[in-house]
Amino acid sequence: MQETNQQIVVTIVAVVVLLILIELIMLFLAVYYHNNKKEHHLEKERLKSSFRQELLTAQLEMQEQTMRNISQEIHDNIGQVLSFVKLNLATATTLSNGEKDERIAESKDLVAQAITDLRDLSRSLSVDNFAAKGFIPSIKTEVERINKSKLLNINYKQKGTAFSLGEQTELVLFRLLQESINNTLKHANAQCLNISLQYAKDLVTLTTSDDGTGFDLDEAIGKNGSGLKNIRNRASLIGASVLIKSAVGEGSEIKVSLNPSQQHAYVDSKYSGSPG
């Protein structure tokens, strides 16, 4: 009987210890899950904050780029047109009546063109210009502006049926394109830049390639790769990958690839703006 009672006591103690261990394990799992969930939430908030900061930076840079474009447009085109009108009118006093009429008519046409150009520029100053215009029309406007300046010959091609990626994602992509164009203008000594925008069901690819001097990629990253890192960092914020190819004397290529279904959750992919 005594041996039986001891066995019962041992069994009860073992069950109690087992229950305590189970409770401790459950408590540990609950704490671990709570901390993991908290860390995940904090990381998500950090990514959101980082994305908002980068998005704001991209918006400010676009506005700064727009102001530079407007300044150049006023100086190179509108300013020259108005100077020519001023010269036309100043010299008209010494001409015959028929020649005066021709000069005045020519000057009126030039002033009308200058007014139209100023109206276009004023519309481009709008903060919501990108959202109102759309992603693809903004690309086409940028291409037309560069080609008009004759600083670089840009060929733009689009493949596939366009669809919206969300205003924020498209804003970052457009800013990446602007950076690629500016880098080509400043450093590549290129004559031609090809831009390709390709839409597929599970992949959107934006590629720029130039015929410039190129560079050693490893050397560029080692010496001053902040520009390349900036492109990669911004692309990662929208869930995109970047492939950069370049070699001395062989030009450069930057390919940004994005799977729309794998965009980060905090990116607004419900933008209703027209893709153009």
Coordinates of C-alpha atoms in Angstrom, one line a residue:
M1 CA 0.0 0.0 0.0
Q2 CA 2.8 2.4 0.9
E3 CA 4.5 1.7 -2.4
T4 CA 1.3 2.4 -4.2
N5 CA 0.8 5.7 -2.4
Q6 CA 4.4 6.7 -3.3
Q7 CA 3.8 5.9 -7.0
I8 CA 0.6 8.0 -6.9
V9 CA 2.5 10.9 -5.3
V10 CA 5.3 10.6 -7.9
T11 CA 2.8 10.5 -10.7
I12 CA 1.0 13.6 -9.3
V13 CA 4.3 15.4 -8.9
A14 CA 5.3 14.5 -12.5
V15 CA 2.0 15.6 -13.8
V16 CA 2.3 18.9 -11.9
V17 CA 5.8 19.5 -13.2
L18 CA 4.7 18.7 -16.7
L19 CA 1.8 21.1 -16.5
I20 CA 4.1 23.8 -15.1
L21 CA 6.5 23.1 -18.0
I22 CA 3.7 23.3 -20.5
E23 CA 2.5 26.6 -19.0
L24 CA 6.1 28.0 -19.1
I25 CA 6.4 27.0 -22.7
M26 CA 3.1 28.5 -23.6
L27 CA 4.1 31.7 -21.8
F28 CA 7.4 31.8 -23.6
L29 CA 5.7 31.3 -26.9
A30 CA 3.2 34.0 -26.2
V31 CA 5.9 36.5 -25.2
Y32 CA 8.0 35.5 -28.2
Y33 CA 5.0 35.9 -30.5
H34 CA 4.1 39.3 -29.0
N35 CA 7.7 40.6 -29.2
N36 CA 8.0 39.3 -32.8
K37 CA 4.8 40.9 -33.8
K38 CA 5.9 44.2 -32.1
E39 CA 9.2 44.1 -33.9
H40 CA 7.4 43.4 -37.2
H41 CA 5.1 46.3 -36.6
L42 CA 8.0 48.6 -35.8
E43 CA 9.9 47.4 -38.9
K44 CA 6.9 48.0 -41.0
E45 CA 6.4 51.5 -39.5
R46 CA 10.1 52.2 -40.1
L47 CA 9.8 51.1 -43.7
K48 CA 6.7 53.3 -44.1
S49 CA 8.5 56.3 -42.6
S50 CA 11.5 55.6 -44.9
F51 CA 9.3 55.4 -47.9
R52 CA 7.5 58.6 -47.0
Q53 CA 10.8 60.4 -46.6
E54 CA 12.1 59.1 -49.9
L55 CA 8.9 59.9 -51.6
L56 CA 9.0 63.5 -50.3
T57 CA 12.6 63.7 -51.5
A58 CA 11.6 62.5 -54.9
Q59 CA 8.8 65.0 -55.1
L60 CA 11.1 67.9 -54.0
E61 CA 13.7 66.8 -56.5
M62 CA 11.1 66.7 -59.3
Q63 CA 10.0 70.2 -58.4
E64 CA 13.6 71.4 -58.4
Q65 CA 14.2 69.7 -61.7
T66 CA 11.0 71.3 -63.1
M67 CA 12.2 74.7 -61.9
R68 CA 15.5 74.2 -63.7
N69 CA 13.7 73.1 -66.8
I70 CA 11.5 76.2 -66.7
S71 CA 14.4 78.5 -66.1
Q72 CA 16.2 77.0 -69.1
E73 CA 13.1 77.2 -71.2
I74 CA 12.6 80.8 -70.4
H75 CA 16.2 81.7 -71.1
D76 CA 16.7 79.6 -74.2
N77 CA 13.4 79.9 -76.0
I78 CA 10.9 82.5 -74.6
G79 CA 13.7 85.0 -73.8
Q80 CA 15.2 84.7 -77.3
V81 CA 11.8 85.0 -79.0
L82 CA 10.9 88.2 -77.1
S83 CA 14.4 89.6 -77.7
F84 CA 13.8 89.0 -81.4
V85 CA 10.4 90.7 -81.3
K86 CA 12.0 93.7 -79.5
L87 CA 14.6 93.9 -82.3
N88 CA 12.0 93.5 -85.0
L89 CA 9.9 96.4 -83.6
A90 CA 13.0 98.6 -83.0
T91 CA 14.1 98.4 -86.6
A92 CA 10.6 98.6 -88.1
T93 CA 10.6 102.4 -87.9
T94 CA 13.1 102.7 -90.8
L95 CA 11.2 100.4 -93.1
S96 CA 8.5 101.0 -95.7
N97 CA 4.8 100.6 -94.8
G98 CA 4.6 97.2 -96.4
E99 CA 7.7 95.9 -94.6
K100 CA 6.5 97.4 -91.3
D101 CA 3.2 95.4 -91.7
E102 CA 5.2 92.2 -92.3
R103 CA 7.4 92.8 -89.2
I104 CA 4.4 93.6 -87.0
A105 CA 2.6 90.5 -88.2
E106 CA 5.7 88.3 -87.6
S107 CA 6.1 89.9 -84.2
K108 CA 2.5 89.2 -83.3
D109 CA 2.8 85.5 -84.2
L110 CA 6.0 85.3 -82.1
V111 CA 4.4 86.9 -79.1
A112 CA 1.4 84.6 -79.4
Q113 CA 3.8 81.6 -79.4
A114 CA 5.6 83.0 -76.4
I115 CA 2.3 83.3 -74.5
T116 CA 1.4 79.7 -75.4
D117 CA 4.8 78.6 -74.1
L118 CA 4.3 80.5 -70.9
R119 CA 0.9 78.9 -70.3
D120 CA 2.4 75.5 -70.8
L121 CA 5.1 76.4 -68.3
S122 CA 2.7 77.7 -65.7
R123 CA 0.7 74.4 -65.9
S124 CA 4.0 72.5 -65.3
L125 CA 4.4 74.4 -62.0
S126 CA 1.4 72.7 -60.5
V127 CA 2.2 70.5 -57.5
D128 CA -0.3 67.9 -58.8
N129 CA 1.0 68.1 -62.3
F130 CA 2.4 64.6 -62.3
A131 CA -0.8 63.0 -60.9
A132 CA -2.9 65.0 -63.3
K133 CA -0.8 64.2 -66.3
G134 CA 0.0 60.6 -65.5
F135 CA 3.1 58.4 -65.7
I136 CA 3.5 57.7 -69.4
P137 CA 2.5 61.2 -70.5
S138 CA 5.1 62.6 -68.1
I139 CA 7.7 60.4 -69.6
K140 CA 6.8 61.5 -73.1
T141 CA 6.9 65.2 -72.0
E142 CA 10.4 64.6 -70.6
V143 CA 11.6 62.9 -73.8
E144 CA 10.2 65.7 -75.9
R145 CA 11.9 68.4 -73.8
I146 CA 15.3 66.7 -74.0
N147 CA 14.9 66.1 -77.8
K148 CA 13.9 69.7 -78.3
S149 CA 17.0 70.9 -76.5
K150 CA 19.2 68.8 -78.9
L151 CA 21.5 67.9 -76.0
L152 CA 20.7 64.2 -76.5
N153 CA 18.6 62.1 -78.9
I154 CA 16.2 60.0 -76.9
N155 CA 14.3 57.1 -78.4
Y156 CA 11.3 56.0 -76.4
K157 CA 9.5 52.7 -76.9
Q158 CA 6.6 51.1 -75.0
K159 CA 5.5 47.5 -75.2
G160 CA 2.5 45.8 -73.8
T161 CA -0.8 47.2 -72.4
A162 CA -0.1 49.9 -69.8
F163 CA -1.8 49.6 -66.4
S164 CA -1.6 51.7 -63.2
L165 CA 1.1 50.8 -60.6
G166 CA -0.1 53.4 -58.1
E167 CA 0.8 57.1 -58.0
Q168 CA 3.6 56.7 -55.5
T169 CA 5.2 53.8 -57.3
E170 CA 5.0 55.6 -60.6
L171 CA 6.4 58.7 -59.0
V172 CA 9.5 56.9 -57.8
L173 CA 9.9 55.2 -61.2
F174 CA 9.7 58.5 -63.0
R175 CA 12.2 60.0 -60.7
L176 CA 14.6 57.1 -61.3
L177 CA 14.2 57.7 -65.0
Q178 CA 15.0 61.4 -64.5
E179 CA 18.1 60.5 -62.6
S180 CA 19.2 58.1 -65.4
I181 CA 18.7 60.8 -68.0
N182 CA 20.5 63.5 -65.9
N183 CA 23.4 61.1 -65.3
T184 CA 23.6 60.4 -69.1
L185 CA 23.6 64.2 -69.8
K186 CA 26.3 65.0 -67.2
H187 CA 28.7 62.0 -67.4
A188 CA 28.1 59.7 -70.3
N189 CA 29.1 62.0 -73.2
A190 CA 26.4 60.1 -75.2
Q191 CA 24.7 61.0 -78.4
C192 CA 21.7 58.6 -78.0
L193 CA 19.7 57.3 -75.1
N194 CA 17.1 54.5 -75.5
I195 CA 14.2 54.2 -73.1
S196 CA 12.1 51.1 -73.0
L197 CA 9.0 50.6 -70.9
Q198 CA 7.6 47.1 -71.0
Y199 CA 4.3 45.9 -69.4
A200 CA 3.6 42.2 -68.8
K201 CA 1.2 40.5 -66.5
D202 CA 3.7 39.9 -63.7
L203 CA 6.5 42.2 -64.6
V204 CA 7.0 45.9 -65.5
T205 CA 10.5 46.8 -66.8
L206 CA 11.9 50.3 -67.3
T207 CA 15.3 50.2 -69.2
T208 CA 17.6 53.0 -70.2
S209 CA 20.7 52.4 -72.3
D210 CA 23.1 54.9 -73.8
D211 CA 26.0 54.9 -76.3
G212 CA 28.3 56.9 -74.1
T213 CA 31.8 56.4 -72.7
G214 CA 30.6 53.9 -70.0
F215 CA 32.5 53.2 -66.8
D216 CA 34.0 50.4 -64.7
L217 CA 31.1 49.4 -62.4
D218 CA 33.2 48.0 -59.6
E219 CA 35.5 51.0 -59.7
A220 CA 32.5 53.4 -59.7
I221 CA 31.0 51.7 -56.6
G222 CA 34.3 51.7 -54.8
K223 CA 35.1 55.3 -55.4
N224 CA 31.8 57.1 -55.4
G225 CA 28.8 54.8 -55.8
S226 CA 26.3 57.0 -53.9
G227 CA 24.4 57.7 -57.1
L228 CA 24.1 54.0 -58.0
K229 CA 23.3 53.1 -54.4
N230 CA 20.6 55.8 -54.4
I231 CA 19.0 54.2 -57.4
R232 CA 19.0 50.8 -55.9
N233 CA 17.7 52.0 -52.5
R234 CA 14.8 53.9 -54.1
A235 CA 14.0 50.9 -56.3
S236 CA 13.9 48.6 -53.2
L237 CA 11.3 50.9 -51.6
I238 CA 8.8 49.9 -54.2
G239 CA 9.8 46.3 -54.3
A240 CA 11.8 46.7 -57.6
S241 CA 15.2 45.2 -58.5
V242 CA 17.9 47.1 -60.4
L243 CA 20.4 45.6 -62.9
I244 CA 23.2 48.0 -63.9
K245 CA 25.5 47.1 -66.8
S246 CA 28.5 49.2 -68.0
A247 CA 32.0 48.9 -69.3
V248 CA 34.5 51.5 -70.4
G249 CA 33.8 52.5 -74.0
E250 CA 30.6 50.4 -74.3
G251 CA 27.9 52.6 -72.8
S252 CA 25.6 51.9 -69.9
E253 CA 22.3 50.2 -69.2
I254 CA 20.1 50.5 -66.2
K255 CA 17.1 48.1 -65.9
V256 CA 14.5 48.5 -63.2
S257 CA 12.1 45.5 -62.9
L258 CA 9.0 45.4 -60.8
N259 CA 6.5 42.6 -60.1
P260 CA 3.2 44.5 -59.4
S261 CA 1.9 41.7 -57.2
Q262 CA 4.9 41.9 -54.9
Q263 CA 4.9 45.6 -54.2
H264 CA 5.3 46.5 -50.5
A265 CA 2.0 46.7 -48.7
Y266 CA 2.5 50.4 -47.7
V267 CA 2.8 51.5 -51.4
D268 CA -0.5 52.9 -52.6
S269 CA -1.3 50.6 -55.5
K270 CA -4.9 51.8 -55.7
Y271 CA -4.2 55.0 -57.5
S272 CA -7.0 55.6 -60.0
G273 CA -5.1 57.9 -62.3
S274 CA -4.9 56.9 -65.9
P275 CA -1.7 55.2 -67.0
G276 CA -1.7 57.3 -70.1

